[in-house]
């Protein structure tokens, strides 16, 4: 699956809030992903950022005037409304939210909103008090009831000096909402439980045993499934990655904590994808104090086995075909044989193997080259793809099994 924005005609409606400058980044990113972006600015927006900025970034003239006829035969708001796959309003001020909630058509942007059949996504951004005002809250509820996607603003320091809800999200978060708006919701109704990242097994308060997993593959899976409409529960070991938007994130540290979180939620899931690199062993006891190198036997580590979470799920699986169980295996030798062995031993529906000798696949890489194994089926060898694309291909496979 290529970018959900490739070839899409996106109208970006900018209204008069200080966050208007942030949207310059969105335009760049959208154009970078192959979207054709037309910017429509309200009069107030042009007080904050010049239309020239957006014309340069989008490579298209900026529209703003309801009565500017580009050619005698075109009516600007109708043409814009027709040639549009997604209409985004960001930042949406309290005033514009109010105008749209009441169906006003008093400028070009409001008229396009009324005239289009495309999905409309509204990103309110304003001072927290204005946002919390019952009039604004009523208006936002009304927009949601009209079928617009109303994206909840972020929380944090605001331009007015206050701190609280009202911030325009940064592009990565906004991208998730917009990508979902353009993607077929073919996984709606499914619940995916994904594990990601490494586990850390403490030796003492400052040291632990762990591995090189970064969580990228699991986070990409969580994000991709969410984008396609699934409910996603992400059980993550320690990872530096930003939490995926719209996903229920449960942070854990050790294999034992991961097992507990997975067992608490597995019954709700229609598939469990264990992409986490779970430590097979843990130190027999974690010291309560920092271990000294001079202590007798300090050079020896006594380890005990961690439970195999996936194997346990495989054993619990009775006649019920759900949840589907998917394992990951990073192998450096005889990867297909090892994969087949794990597929059978853990009673899995699918096992995704990668050959970690490749520098462009596996830990920390942004790309992956995997082979999907299933009982009684030929291996499906995927090409070298981004982790996001690999995630979508695996979800396609799950969808066929569901
Ligand atoms: N796994 C698990 N619990 C463990 C170890 C692994 O749930 N304690 C899961 C992993 O998340 C992965 C799959 O089992 O989806 C295979 O993991 P891997 O480490 O490759 O398998 P092991 O059974 O540990 O095999 P080996 O050490 O022999 O390679």
Tab-separated table of C-alpha atoms and ligand atoms in Angstrom:
chain	number	residue	atom	x	y	z
A	1	UNK	CA	0.000	0.000	0.000
A	2	UNK	CA	1.571	3.253	-1.042
A	3	UNK	CA	0.914	6.512	0.796
A	4	UNK	CA	-2.788	7.074	1.436
A	5	UNK	CA	-2.240	10.640	0.226
A	6	UNK	CA	-0.727	9.780	-3.158
A	7	UNK	CA	-2.745	11.432	-5.903
A	8	UNK	CA	-5.406	12.719	-3.476
A	9	UNK	CA	-6.781	16.212	-3.855
A	10	UNK	CA	-6.645	17.797	-0.442
A	11	UNK	CA	-8.056	21.216	0.343
A	12	UNK	CA	-6.478	22.738	3.402
A	13	UNK	CA	-8.628	25.460	4.897
A	14	UNK	CA	-6.657	27.742	7.182
A	15	UNK	CA	-8.428	30.099	9.566
A	16	UNK	CA	-7.140	32.943	11.709
A	17	UNK	CA	-5.313	31.369	14.623
A	18	UNK	CA	-1.687	31.608	15.645
A	19	UNK	CA	-1.272	27.880	14.914
A	20	UNK	CA	-1.654	28.733	11.203
A	21	UNK	CA	2.154	28.744	10.929
A	22	UNK	CA	2.303	25.080	11.984
A	23	UNK	CA	0.207	24.046	9.012
A	24	UNK	CA	3.034	25.042	6.689
A	25	UNK	CA	4.678	21.779	7.771
A	26	UNK	CA	1.527	19.835	6.955
A	27	UNK	CA	1.459	21.237	3.427
A	28	UNK	CA	5.069	20.228	2.831
A	29	UNK	CA	4.474	16.751	4.182
A	30	UNK	CA	1.277	16.234	2.173
A	31	UNK	CA	2.923	17.389	-1.034
A	32	UNK	CA	5.885	15.140	-0.196
A	33	UNK	CA	3.513	12.176	-0.032
A	34	UNK	CA	2.071	12.946	-3.441
A	35	UNK	CA	-1.099	14.881	-2.521
A	36	UNK	CA	-2.282	17.801	-4.625
A	37	UNK	CA	-2.883	20.469	-2.011
A	38	UNK	CA	-4.974	23.575	-2.526
A	39	UNK	CA	-4.873	26.031	0.321
A	40	UNK	CA	-7.922	28.161	1.086
A	41	UNK	CA	-7.336	30.929	3.617
A	42	UNK	CA	-9.798	33.083	5.460
A	43	UNK	CA	-9.114	36.822	5.669
A	44	UNK	CA	-8.058	36.432	9.296
A	45	UNK	CA	-5.631	33.607	8.432
A	46	UNK	CA	-3.781	35.933	6.065
A	47	UNK	CA	-3.108	38.190	9.084
A	48	UNK	CA	-1.014	35.414	10.620
A	49	UNK	CA	0.874	33.867	7.684
A	50	UNK	CA	1.100	35.206	4.160
A	51	UNK	CA	-0.645	33.353	1.343
A	52	UNK	CA	2.697	33.483	-0.471
A	53	UNK	CA	4.140	30.960	1.987
A	54	UNK	CA	1.384	28.471	1.253
A	55	UNK	CA	1.413	29.105	-2.490
A	56	UNK	CA	5.137	28.342	-2.544
A	57	UNK	CA	4.803	25.206	-0.420
A	58	UNK	CA	1.767	23.805	-2.222
A	59	UNK	CA	2.818	24.882	-5.713
A	60	UNK	CA	-0.772	26.108	-6.256
A	61	UNK	CA	-2.337	29.543	-5.972
A	62	UNK	CA	-4.012	30.156	-2.624
A	63	UNK	CA	-7.758	30.701	-2.792
A	64	UNK	CA	-9.607	33.029	-0.517
A	65	UNK	CA	-12.084	35.101	-2.430
A	66	UNK	CA	-15.610	33.798	-2.863
A	67	UNK	CA	-16.151	36.091	-5.829
A	68	UNK	CA	-12.842	35.696	-7.666
A	69	UNK	CA	-13.656	33.988	-10.949
A	70	UNK	CA	-10.524	32.345	-12.307
A	71	UNK	CA	-12.288	31.896	-15.633
A	72	UNK	CA	-15.719	33.219	-16.447
A	73	UNK	CA	-17.138	29.683	-16.469
A	74	UNK	CA	-15.928	28.593	-13.002
A	75	UNK	CA	-17.575	29.300	-9.702
A	76	UNK	CA	-14.704	29.042	-7.215
A	77	UNK	CA	-16.436	27.331	-4.309
A	78	UNK	CA	-18.242	24.804	-6.491
A	79	UNK	CA	-15.127	23.906	-8.439
A	80	UNK	CA	-13.085	23.520	-5.267
A	81	UNK	CA	-15.820	21.479	-3.588
A	82	UNK	CA	-16.033	19.108	-6.544
A	83	UNK	CA	-12.311	18.589	-7.063
A	84	UNK	CA	-11.678	17.435	-3.541
A	85	UNK	CA	-11.048	14.088	-1.832
A	86	UNK	CA	-10.481	15.496	1.639
A	87	UNK	CA	-11.181	18.891	3.148
A	88	UNK	CA	-9.105	19.763	6.202
A	89	UNK	CA	-9.688	22.812	8.356
A	90	UNK	CA	-6.680	23.580	10.509
A	91	UNK	CA	-6.448	25.481	12.697
A	92	UNK	CA	-10.218	25.885	13.128
A	93	UNK	CA	-10.878	28.920	15.299
A	94	UNK	CA	-13.859	29.210	17.659
A	95	UNK	CA	-15.390	31.607	15.166
A	96	UNK	CA	-15.073	29.232	12.209
A	97	UNK	CA	-16.305	26.308	14.293
A	98	UNK	CA	-19.382	28.407	15.128
A	99	UNK	CA	-19.900	29.422	11.502
A	100	UNK	CA	-19.659	25.849	10.254
A	101	UNK	CA	-21.914	24.521	13.007
A	102	UNK	CA	-24.633	26.851	11.787
A	103	UNK	CA	-24.124	26.224	8.103
A	104	UNK	CA	-23.028	29.742	7.254
A	105	UNK	CA	-21.523	30.324	3.827
A	106	UNK	CA	-20.123	33.786	4.385
A	107	UNK	CA	-16.685	33.214	2.892
A	108	UNK	CA	-15.038	30.893	0.397
A	109	UNK	CA	-13.983	28.260	2.926
A	110	UNK	CA	-17.410	28.009	4.581
A	111	UNK	CA	-19.079	27.813	1.173
A	112	UNK	CA	-16.757	24.985	0.077
A	113	UNK	CA	-17.581	23.073	3.275
A	114	UNK	CA	-21.288	23.266	2.449
A	115	UNK	CA	-20.813	22.387	-1.187
A	116	UNK	CA	-18.445	19.432	-0.926
A	117	UNK	CA	-19.205	15.752	-0.602
A	118	UNK	CA	-15.675	14.990	0.542
A	119	UNK	CA	-14.887	14.037	4.130
A	120	UNK	CA	-14.334	17.148	6.250
A	121	UNK	CA	-11.758	17.031	9.050
A	122	UNK	CA	-11.788	19.867	11.580
A	123	UNK	CA	-8.845	20.566	13.887
A	124	UNK	CA	-10.002	23.081	16.503
A	125	UNK	CA	-7.121	25.067	18.038
A	126	UNK	CA	-7.671	27.929	20.432
A	127	UNK	CA	-7.290	29.187	23.979
A	128	UNK	CA	-8.444	26.585	26.546
A	129	UNK	CA	-11.212	28.807	27.956
A	130	UNK	CA	-12.651	29.450	24.524
A	131	UNK	CA	-12.508	25.733	23.812
A	132	UNK	CA	-14.188	24.818	27.098
A	133	UNK	CA	-16.968	27.381	26.638
A	134	UNK	CA	-20.314	25.589	26.337
A	135	UNK	CA	-21.052	27.470	23.113
A	136	UNK	CA	-17.882	26.089	21.482
A	137	UNK	CA	-18.475	22.613	22.909
A	138	UNK	CA	-22.040	22.649	21.535
A	139	UNK	CA	-20.753	23.746	18.153
A	140	UNK	CA	-18.124	20.999	18.078
A	141	UNK	CA	-20.721	18.388	19.012
A	142	UNK	CA	-22.883	19.710	16.228
A	143	UNK	CA	-20.022	19.376	13.719
A	144	UNK	CA	-19.490	15.778	14.800
A	145	UNK	CA	-23.222	15.121	14.431
A	146	UNK	CA	-23.050	16.545	10.908
A	147	UNK	CA	-20.534	13.813	10.103
A	148	UNK	CA	-17.366	15.893	10.191
A	149	UNK	CA	-14.292	14.368	11.733
A	150	UNK	CA	-13.557	16.583	14.735
A	151	UNK	CA	-10.052	15.956	16.013
A	152	UNK	CA	-9.532	16.634	19.676
A	153	UNK	CA	-6.840	19.280	20.205
A	154	UNK	CA	-3.686	18.462	22.096
A	155	UNK	CA	-2.787	19.669	25.565
A	156	UNK	CA	0.227	21.790	26.474
A	157	UNK	CA	1.581	25.347	26.444
A	158	UNK	CA	-0.518	27.669	24.264
A	159	UNK	CA	0.536	30.774	22.369
A	160	UNK	CA	-1.428	32.950	24.811
A	161	UNK	CA	0.873	31.864	27.641
A	162	UNK	CA	-1.689	29.585	29.251
A	163	UNK	CA	-1.329	25.832	29.488
A	164	UNK	CA	-4.099	23.379	28.690
A	165	UNK	CA	-6.087	21.823	25.866
A	166	UNK	CA	-6.329	23.723	22.603
A	167	UNK	CA	-3.081	22.970	20.772
A	168	UNK	CA	-3.016	22.069	17.108
A	169	UNK	CA	-1.451	18.594	16.828
A	170	UNK	CA	1.897	18.204	15.127
A	171	UNK	CA	1.980	16.600	11.696
A	172	UNK	CA	2.637	12.966	12.745
A	173	UNK	CA	-0.519	12.919	14.876
A	174	UNK	CA	-2.561	14.864	12.318
A	175	UNK	CA	-1.324	12.512	9.608
A	176	UNK	CA	-2.815	9.513	11.388
A	177	UNK	CA	-6.295	11.051	11.453
A	178	UNK	CA	-6.114	12.198	7.866
A	179	UNK	CA	-4.693	8.914	6.607
A	180	UNK	CA	-7.561	7.082	8.341
A	181	UNK	CA	-10.072	9.460	6.746
A	182	UNK	CA	-8.742	8.451	3.322
A	183	UNK	CA	-8.378	4.740	4.011
A	184	UNK	CA	-11.022	2.080	3.611
A	185	UNK	CA	-12.005	0.970	7.127
A	186	UNK	CA	-11.677	-2.692	6.220
A	187	UNK	CA	-10.645	-3.746	9.734
A	188	UNK	CA	-13.518	-2.019	11.531
A	189	UNK	CA	-14.862	-4.308	14.248
A	190	UNK	CA	-11.566	-6.169	14.684
A	191	UNK	CA	-9.523	-5.878	17.863
A	192	UNK	CA	-5.801	-6.263	17.457
A	193	UNK	CA	-3.521	-6.852	20.410
A	194	UNK	CA	0.051	-6.012	19.417
A	195	UNK	CA	3.166	-6.368	21.522
A	196	UNK	CA	6.250	-4.362	20.628
A	197	UNK	CA	9.741	-3.475	21.686
A	198	UNK	CA	12.169	-5.248	23.964
A	199	UNK	CA	11.666	-6.281	27.543
A	200	UNK	CA	14.085	-5.264	30.273
A	201	UNK	CA	14.971	-7.705	32.992
A	202	UNK	CA	16.490	-5.886	35.974
A	203	UNK	CA	19.643	-7.051	37.711
A	204	UNK	CA	19.660	-4.236	40.211
A	205	UNK	CA	18.251	-0.668	40.276
A	206	UNK	CA	20.555	0.506	37.476
A	207	UNK	CA	21.287	-2.524	35.284
A	208	UNK	CA	19.199	-4.812	33.154
A	209	UNK	CA	19.272	-7.488	30.462
A	210	UNK	CA	17.624	-6.476	27.220
A	211	UNK	CA	17.994	-6.617	23.425
A	212	UNK	CA	18.211	-4.345	20.381
A	213	UNK	CA	14.510	-4.198	19.535
A	214	UNK	CA	13.263	-0.611	19.102
A	215	UNK	CA	9.548	-1.325	18.693
A	216	UNK	CA	9.380	0.083	15.143
A	217	UNK	CA	7.685	-2.948	13.575
A	218	UNK	CA	5.066	-3.304	16.319
A	219	UNK	CA	4.312	0.419	16.405
A	220	UNK	CA	3.957	0.426	12.611
A	221	UNK	CA	1.507	-2.472	12.875
A	222	UNK	CA	-0.507	-0.752	15.582
A	223	UNK	CA	-0.690	2.445	13.549
A	224	UNK	CA	-1.580	0.687	10.304
A	225	UNK	CA	-4.350	-1.363	11.929
A	226	UNK	CA	-5.777	1.743	13.576
A	227	UNK	CA	-5.689	3.569	10.262
A	228	UNK	CA	-7.799	0.762	8.789
A	229	UNK	CA	-10.397	1.016	11.531
A	230	UNK	CA	-9.359	-1.689	14.022
A	231	UNK	CA	-9.349	-1.121	17.746
A	232	UNK	CA	-5.734	-1.572	18.790
A	233	UNK	CA	-4.254	-2.449	22.160
A	234	UNK	CA	-0.493	-1.971	22.098
A	235	UNK	CA	1.507	-3.604	24.877
A	236	UNK	CA	4.901	-2.002	24.618
A	237	UNK	CA	8.183	-2.713	26.291
A	238	UNK	CA	10.502	0.288	26.778
A	239	UNK	CA	10.648	2.211	23.492
A	240	UNK	CA	11.634	5.750	22.555
A	241	UNK	CA	8.973	5.934	19.829
A	242	UNK	CA	6.075	8.397	20.132
A	243	UNK	CA	2.813	6.672	21.141
A	244	UNK	CA	0.712	5.927	18.045
A	245	UNK	CA	-2.405	8.082	17.819
A	246	UNK	CA	-5.748	6.521	18.685
A	247	UNK	CA	-4.199	3.344	20.075
A	248	UNK	CA	-4.602	2.049	23.646
A	249	UNK	CA	-1.036	1.954	24.896
A	250	UNK	CA	-0.026	-0.207	27.863
A	251	UNK	CA	3.574	0.251	28.871
A	252	UNK	CA	5.400	-2.627	30.513
A	253	UNK	CA	9.006	-3.359	31.326
A	254	UNK	CA	9.629	-7.036	31.997
A	255	UNK	CA	8.503	-10.234	30.281
A	256	UNK	CA	6.387	-11.049	33.340
A	257	UNK	CA	4.617	-7.678	33.105
A	258	UNK	CA	4.107	-8.198	29.382
A	259	UNK	CA	2.570	-11.610	30.011
A	260	UNK	CA	0.206	-10.132	32.581
A	261	UNK	CA	-0.915	-7.325	30.245
A	262	UNK	CA	-1.413	-9.724	27.331
A	263	UNK	CA	-3.397	-12.222	29.404
A	264	UNK	CA	-5.587	-9.418	30.785
A	265	UNK	CA	-6.650	-8.418	27.260
A	266	UNK	CA	-6.293	-11.415	24.993
A	267	UNK	CA	-9.900	-12.503	25.239
A	268	UNK	CA	-11.088	-9.220	23.752
A	269	UNK	CA	-8.771	-9.623	20.757
A	270	UNK	CA	-9.547	-11.062	17.350
A	271	UNK	CA	-5.803	-11.342	16.667
A	272	UNK	CA	-2.673	-11.182	18.777
A	273	UNK	CA	0.533	-10.175	17.069
A	274	UNK	CA	3.588	-10.734	19.227
A	275	UNK	CA	6.219	-8.586	17.579
A	276	UNK	CA	7.950	-7.910	20.896
A	277	UNK	CA	11.408	-9.321	21.457
A	278	UNK	CA	10.697	-10.950	24.790
A	279	UNK	CA	13.744	-11.847	26.905
A	280	UNK	CA	13.875	-15.605	27.234
A	281	UNK	CA	15.644	-15.328	30.596
A	282	UNK	CA	15.749	-12.998	33.567
A	283	UNK	CA	18.170	-12.688	36.444
A	284	UNK	CA	17.035	-15.009	39.185
A	285	UNK	CA	16.634	-12.095	41.571
A	286	UNK	CA	16.862	-8.351	41.056
A	287	UNK	CA	19.023	-6.901	43.812
A	288	UNK	CA	17.434	-4.044	45.742
A	289	UNK	CA	20.748	-2.175	45.805
A	290	UNK	CA	23.422	-1.475	43.185
A	291	UNK	CA	25.630	-4.539	42.924
A	292	UNK	CA	29.311	-4.069	43.738
A	293	UNK	CA	31.981	-5.552	41.525
A	294	UNK	CA	33.923	-6.579	44.611
A	295	UNK	CA	31.048	-8.755	45.869
A	296	UNK	CA	31.830	-12.484	45.804
A	297	UNK	CA	30.544	-14.100	42.589
A	298	UNK	CA	29.747	-10.704	40.967
A	299	UNK	CA	31.004	-11.996	37.607
A	300	UNK	CA	28.369	-14.733	37.497
A	301	UNK	CA	24.787	-14.191	36.447
A	302	UNK	CA	22.175	-16.670	37.534
A	303	UNK	CA	19.271	-16.713	35.128
A	304	UNK	CA	15.843	-18.293	35.152
A	305	UNK	CA	13.575	-18.860	32.152
A	306	UNK	CA	10.772	-16.401	31.428
A	307	UNK	CA	7.398	-17.802	30.443
A	308	UNK	CA	6.884	-18.093	26.690
A	309	UNK	CA	3.825	-15.864	26.308
A	310	UNK	CA	2.971	-16.873	22.770
A	311	UNK	CA	3.378	-20.578	23.470
A	312	UNK	CA	1.030	-20.215	26.411
A	313	UNK	CA	-1.561	-18.541	24.187
A	314	UNK	CA	-1.118	-21.322	21.628
A	315	UNK	CA	-1.736	-23.925	24.315
A	316	UNK	CA	-4.847	-22.155	25.555
A	317	UNK	CA	-6.270	-22.056	22.077
A	318	UNK	CA	-9.052	-24.570	21.901
A	319	UNK	CA	-11.550	-25.160	19.137
A	320	UNK	CA	-12.239	-21.440	18.885
A	321	UNK	CA	-10.407	-20.089	15.828
A	322	UNK	CA	-10.076	-16.651	17.423
A	323	UNK	CA	-7.962	-14.885	18.389
A	324	UNK	CA	-5.598	-15.523	15.509
A	325	UNK	CA	-2.045	-15.870	16.773
A	326	UNK	CA	0.900	-14.328	14.972
A	327	UNK	CA	4.530	-14.649	15.990
A	328	UNK	CA	7.668	-12.910	14.808
A	329	UNK	CA	11.061	-14.526	14.623
A	330	UNK	CA	14.329	-12.772	13.942
A	331	UNK	CA	16.777	-15.410	12.788
A	332	UNK	CA	20.378	-15.359	11.719
A	333	UNK	CA	20.593	-18.966	10.442
A	334	UNK	CA	18.285	-21.371	8.619
A	335	UNK	CA	15.492	-18.858	9.084
A	336	UNK	CA	12.736	-20.728	7.227
A	337	UNK	CA	13.311	-24.016	9.076
A	338	UNK	CA	13.428	-22.197	12.391
A	339	UNK	CA	10.271	-20.314	11.456
A	340	UNK	CA	8.401	-23.519	10.584
A	341	UNK	CA	9.486	-25.076	13.842
A	342	UNK	CA	8.171	-22.123	15.875
A	343	UNK	CA	4.933	-21.950	13.882
A	344	UNK	CA	4.136	-25.540	14.829
A	345	UNK	CA	5.604	-25.535	18.347
A	346	UNK	CA	3.611	-22.462	19.392
A	347	UNK	CA	0.416	-23.457	17.547
A	348	UNK	CA	0.287	-20.225	15.520
A	349	UNK	CA	-1.741	-19.115	12.524
A	350	UNK	CA	1.120	-17.092	11.069
A	351	UNK	CA	4.779	-16.649	11.734
A	352	UNK	CA	6.706	-13.742	10.280
A	353	UNK	CA	10.402	-14.449	9.875
A	354	UNK	CA	13.164	-12.067	9.072
A	355	UNK	CA	16.777	-12.682	8.376
A	356	UNK	CA	18.630	-10.331	10.705
A	357	UNK	CA	21.885	-10.697	8.802
A	358	UNK	CA	20.494	-8.181	6.305
A	359	UNK	CA	21.377	-4.627	7.391
A	360	UNK	CA	18.124	-3.255	5.914
A	361	UNK	CA	15.823	-5.643	7.799
A	362	UNK	CA	15.141	-6.261	11.448
A	363	UNK	CA	16.246	-4.300	14.482
A	364	UNK	CA	16.172	-0.489	14.309
A	365	UNK	CA	15.843	-0.416	10.487
A	366	UNK	CA	12.996	1.501	8.826
A	367	UNK	CA	12.627	-1.234	6.240
A	368	UNK	CA	12.005	-4.919	6.578
A	369	UNK	CA	12.112	-7.980	4.394
A	370	UNK	CA	10.012	-10.754	5.816
A	371	UNK	CA	8.549	-14.089	4.869
A	372	UNK	CA	5.108	-15.022	6.182
A	373	UNK	CA	4.666	-18.679	7.076
A	374	UNK	CA	1.335	-20.416	7.649
A	375	UNK	CA	0.560	-24.060	8.290
A	376	UNK	CA	-0.218	-25.872	5.064
A	377	UNK	CA	0.627	-22.910	2.812
A	378	UNK	CA	3.562	-21.851	0.690
A	379	UNK	CA	5.796	-19.218	2.304
A	380	UNK	CA	4.848	-15.695	1.222
A	381	UNK	CA	8.108	-13.880	0.565
A	382	UNK	CA	7.568	-10.127	0.736
A	383	UNK	CA	9.970	-7.728	-0.945
A	384	UNK	CA	12.038	-5.187	0.957
A	385	UNK	CA	9.413	-2.699	2.135
A	386	UNK	CA	9.025	0.049	4.695
A	387	UNK	CA	7.843	-1.277	8.050
A	388	UNK	CA	4.550	0.535	7.431
A	389	UNK	CA	4.034	-1.313	4.153
A	390	UNK	CA	5.126	-4.597	5.696
A	391	UNK	CA	2.499	-3.983	8.394
A	392	UNK	CA	-0.230	-3.452	5.800
A	393	UNK	CA	0.740	-6.647	3.954
A	394	UNK	CA	0.547	-8.637	7.178
A	395	UNK	CA	-2.838	-7.066	7.973
A	396	UNK	CA	-4.050	-8.027	4.473
A	397	UNK	CA	-3.101	-11.603	5.286
A	398	UNK	CA	-4.903	-11.475	8.649
A	399	UNK	CA	-7.953	-10.014	6.987
A	400	UNK	CA	-8.124	-13.009	4.656
A	401	UNK	CA	-7.975	-15.338	7.668
A	402	UNK	CA	-10.654	-13.514	9.683
B	1	LIG	N1	7.871	-15.006	22.549
B	1	LIG	C1	7.045	-14.941	23.639
B	1	LIG	N2	7.558	-15.144	24.883
B	1	LIG	C2	8.847	-15.449	25.058
B	1	LIG	C3	9.708	-15.537	23.943
B	1	LIG	C4	9.187	-15.305	22.697
B	1	LIG	O1	5.872	-14.675	23.491
B	1	LIG	N3	9.316	-15.650	26.282
B	1	LIG	C5	7.305	-14.757	21.204
B	1	LIG	C6	7.948	-13.590	20.492
B	1	LIG	O2	7.263	-12.380	20.765
B	1	LIG	C7	7.840	-13.967	19.035
B	1	LIG	C8	7.887	-15.481	19.062
B	1	LIG	O3	7.577	-15.877	20.403
B	1	LIG	O4	6.621	-13.618	18.470
B	1	LIG	C9	9.204	-16.064	18.674
B	1	LIG	O5	10.211	-15.484	19.464
B	1	LIG	P1	11.687	-16.003	19.427
B	1	LIG	O6	12.504	-15.280	20.447
B	1	LIG	O7	12.150	-16.030	18.022
B	1	LIG	O8	11.434	-17.504	19.859
B	1	LIG	P2	11.980	-18.420	20.968
B	1	LIG	O9	10.865	-19.352	21.292
B	1	LIG	O10	12.560	-17.632	22.077
B	1	LIG	O11	13.070	-19.255	20.186
B	1	LIG	P3	14.667	-19.352	20.198
B	1	LIG	O12	15.188	-18.674	21.396
B	1	LIG	O13	14.876	-20.815	20.169
B	1	LIG	O14	15.079	-18.724	18.891
